Amino acid sequence: MKRLPMLFLSLFCSMTMLSGCATQQTPSATNTRTLTASSGTQKVSMTLSPAHFLALHPVSIHVHITSTDHASIVQSVQVKETMPDMSMPVPAIQLTKNASDTYSGTLVFVMTGPWTITLHEKTTTGSFTIPFHVQVQS
């Protein structure tokens, strides 16, 4: 009778590990892709995880913005993914501010093919837009 609870526990742990739900792993540096660009006084570093994008799988996005214009204060940062070959309306994603000049969020590509991730930043002195081009796999 004492073996029965242990058997169920072993079976549950085995099934959980096989399903990939046992632990949430932090993305390693090898499983990220960093894209950089600049516009005027703004320099943007966008890190995406996982590094290889799959349709209908969530992608974590982390943005770090550096500005040489110290009078400019960031008011909002959004990203919008669009597929250049299709005209599908996809809502913009408001990124959450984590720390000074660092923002994060999650996006999902709905199908395979070429996509553009467009970053929109609104500051106290103006706004800018930077496109990043990526390829989504099946």
Short mmCIF file of C-alpha atoms in Angstrom, two decimals:
data_model
loop_
_atom_site.label_atom_id
_atom_site.label_comp_id
_atom_site.label_asym_id
_atom_site.label_seq_id
_atom_site.Cartn_x
_atom_site.Cartn_y
_atom_site.Cartn_z
CA MET A 1 0.00 0.00 0.00
CA LYS A 2 2.92 2.36 0.68
CA ARG A 3 4.22 1.81 -2.84
CA LEU A 4 1.03 3.03 -4.51
CA PRO A 5 1.45 6.78 -3.65
CA MET A 6 5.10 6.56 -4.66
CA LEU A 7 4.14 4.94 -7.96
CA PHE A 8 1.63 7.71 -8.71
CA LEU A 9 4.19 10.37 -7.81
CA SER A 10 6.81 8.77 -10.08
CA LEU A 11 4.32 8.50 -12.92
CA PHE A 12 3.23 12.14 -12.51
CA CYS A 13 6.82 13.42 -12.46
CA SER A 14 7.72 11.36 -15.53
CA MET A 15 4.73 12.66 -17.48
CA THR A 16 5.45 16.25 -16.43
CA MET A 17 9.07 16.01 -17.51
CA LEU A 18 8.14 14.45 -20.85
CA SER A 19 5.62 17.20 -21.55
CA GLY A 20 8.23 19.90 -20.95
CA CYS A 21 6.28 21.43 -18.06
CA ALA A 22 8.59 20.43 -15.22
CA THR A 23 10.56 23.67 -15.07
CA GLN A 24 10.58 26.97 -16.86
CA GLN A 25 14.05 27.62 -18.18
CA THR A 26 15.51 31.07 -18.57
CA PRO A 27 16.57 31.63 -22.18
CA SER A 28 20.30 31.26 -22.64
CA ALA A 29 22.35 33.69 -24.68
CA THR A 30 22.51 31.10 -27.46
CA ASN A 31 18.71 30.99 -27.65
CA THR A 32 18.26 34.72 -28.24
CA ARG A 33 18.59 36.98 -31.24
CA THR A 34 19.59 40.63 -30.81
CA LEU A 35 18.76 43.21 -33.46
CA THR A 36 20.16 46.74 -33.28
CA ALA A 37 19.34 49.97 -35.07
CA SER A 38 19.48 53.71 -34.59
CA SER A 39 17.39 56.70 -35.56
CA GLY A 40 18.62 60.21 -34.89
CA THR A 41 19.69 60.36 -31.24
CA GLN A 42 18.10 56.98 -30.38
CA LYS A 43 19.89 53.62 -30.36
CA VAL A 44 17.73 50.52 -29.96
CA SER A 45 18.76 46.99 -29.02
CA MET A 46 15.94 44.43 -29.38
CA THR A 47 16.51 40.93 -27.97
CA LEU A 48 14.09 38.20 -29.04
CA SER A 49 13.75 34.74 -27.53
CA PRO A 50 13.72 32.08 -28.83
CA ALA A 51 16.23 32.89 -31.55
CA HIS A 52 14.35 30.94 -34.23
CA PHE A 53 10.77 32.10 -34.67
CA LEU A 54 8.00 29.58 -35.19
CA ALA A 55 4.46 30.38 -36.28
CA LEU A 56 1.94 30.45 -33.41
CA HIS A 57 4.65 30.27 -30.72
CA PRO A 58 5.19 33.17 -28.28
CA VAL A 59 8.32 35.29 -28.66
CA SER A 60 9.65 37.26 -25.70
CA ILE A 61 10.86 40.71 -26.66
CA HIS A 62 13.19 42.91 -24.61
CA VAL A 63 14.06 46.40 -25.81
CA HIS A 64 16.83 48.65 -24.50
CA ILE A 65 16.83 52.26 -25.68
CA THR A 66 19.82 54.55 -25.39
CA SER A 67 19.48 58.25 -26.18
CA THR A 68 22.20 60.85 -26.63
CA ASP A 69 19.51 63.54 -26.20
CA HIS A 70 19.21 63.71 -22.41
CA ALA A 71 16.30 66.18 -22.65
CA SER A 72 14.15 63.49 -24.26
CA ILE A 73 12.05 61.29 -21.94
CA VAL A 74 10.44 58.10 -23.25
CA GLN A 75 6.66 58.17 -22.84
CA SER A 76 5.70 54.90 -24.54
CA VAL A 77 7.16 52.03 -26.57
CA GLN A 78 5.09 49.79 -28.85
CA VAL A 79 5.87 47.06 -31.33
CA LYS A 80 3.73 45.92 -34.21
CA GLU A 81 4.42 42.88 -36.34
CA THR A 82 3.26 42.96 -39.94
CA MET A 83 3.66 40.61 -42.85
CA PRO A 84 4.76 42.64 -45.89
CA ASP A 85 3.09 40.26 -48.37
CA MET A 86 -0.27 40.21 -46.57
CA SER A 87 -2.62 42.91 -45.37
CA MET A 88 -3.62 41.48 -42.01
CA PRO A 89 -4.44 43.92 -39.23
CA VAL A 90 -2.39 43.03 -36.16
CA PRO A 91 -2.77 45.21 -33.05
CA ALA A 92 0.27 47.01 -31.68
CA ILE A 93 1.68 45.62 -28.44
CA GLN A 94 2.40 48.10 -25.68
CA LEU A 95 5.68 47.13 -24.01
CA THR A 96 6.00 47.20 -20.22
CA LYS A 97 8.74 49.33 -18.69
CA ASN A 98 11.04 47.15 -16.55
CA ALA A 99 13.86 49.50 -15.68
CA SER A 100 15.32 52.71 -16.95
CA ASP A 101 15.18 52.53 -20.76
CA THR A 102 14.31 48.78 -20.77
CA TYR A 103 10.94 47.43 -21.96
CA SER A 104 9.49 43.95 -22.50
CA GLY A 105 6.51 42.10 -23.91
CA THR A 106 5.41 39.07 -25.90
CA LEU A 107 4.34 38.73 -29.51
CA VAL A 108 3.10 35.86 -31.66
CA PHE A 109 3.59 35.48 -35.41
CA VAL A 110 0.43 33.93 -36.84
CA MET A 111 1.99 32.35 -39.93
CA THR A 112 5.30 31.49 -41.59
CA GLY A 113 7.16 33.82 -43.92
CA PRO A 114 8.85 37.22 -43.83
CA TRP A 115 7.70 39.63 -41.09
CA THR A 116 8.56 43.16 -40.04
CA ILE A 117 8.66 44.10 -36.36
CA THR A 118 8.20 47.86 -36.17
CA LEU A 119 9.20 49.65 -32.99
CA HIS A 120 7.34 52.90 -32.23
CA GLU A 121 8.75 55.14 -29.52
CA LYS A 122 7.07 58.31 -28.31
CA THR A 123 9.21 60.77 -26.34
CA THR A 124 8.72 64.23 -24.90
CA THR A 125 10.60 65.70 -27.87
CA GLY A 126 9.04 63.66 -30.68
CA SER A 127 8.67 60.10 -31.89
CA PHE A 128 10.47 57.64 -34.11
CA THR A 129 9.85 54.33 -35.84
CA ILE A 130 12.39 51.59 -36.58
CA PRO A 131 11.60 48.45 -38.62
CA PHE A 132 13.32 45.09 -38.03
CA HIS A 133 12.95 42.28 -40.61
CA VAL A 134 12.72 38.62 -39.52
CA GLN A 135 11.82 35.25 -41.04
CA VAL A 136 9.28 32.97 -39.31
CA GLN A 137 9.56 29.18 -39.74
CA SER A 138 6.88 26.50 -39.61
#
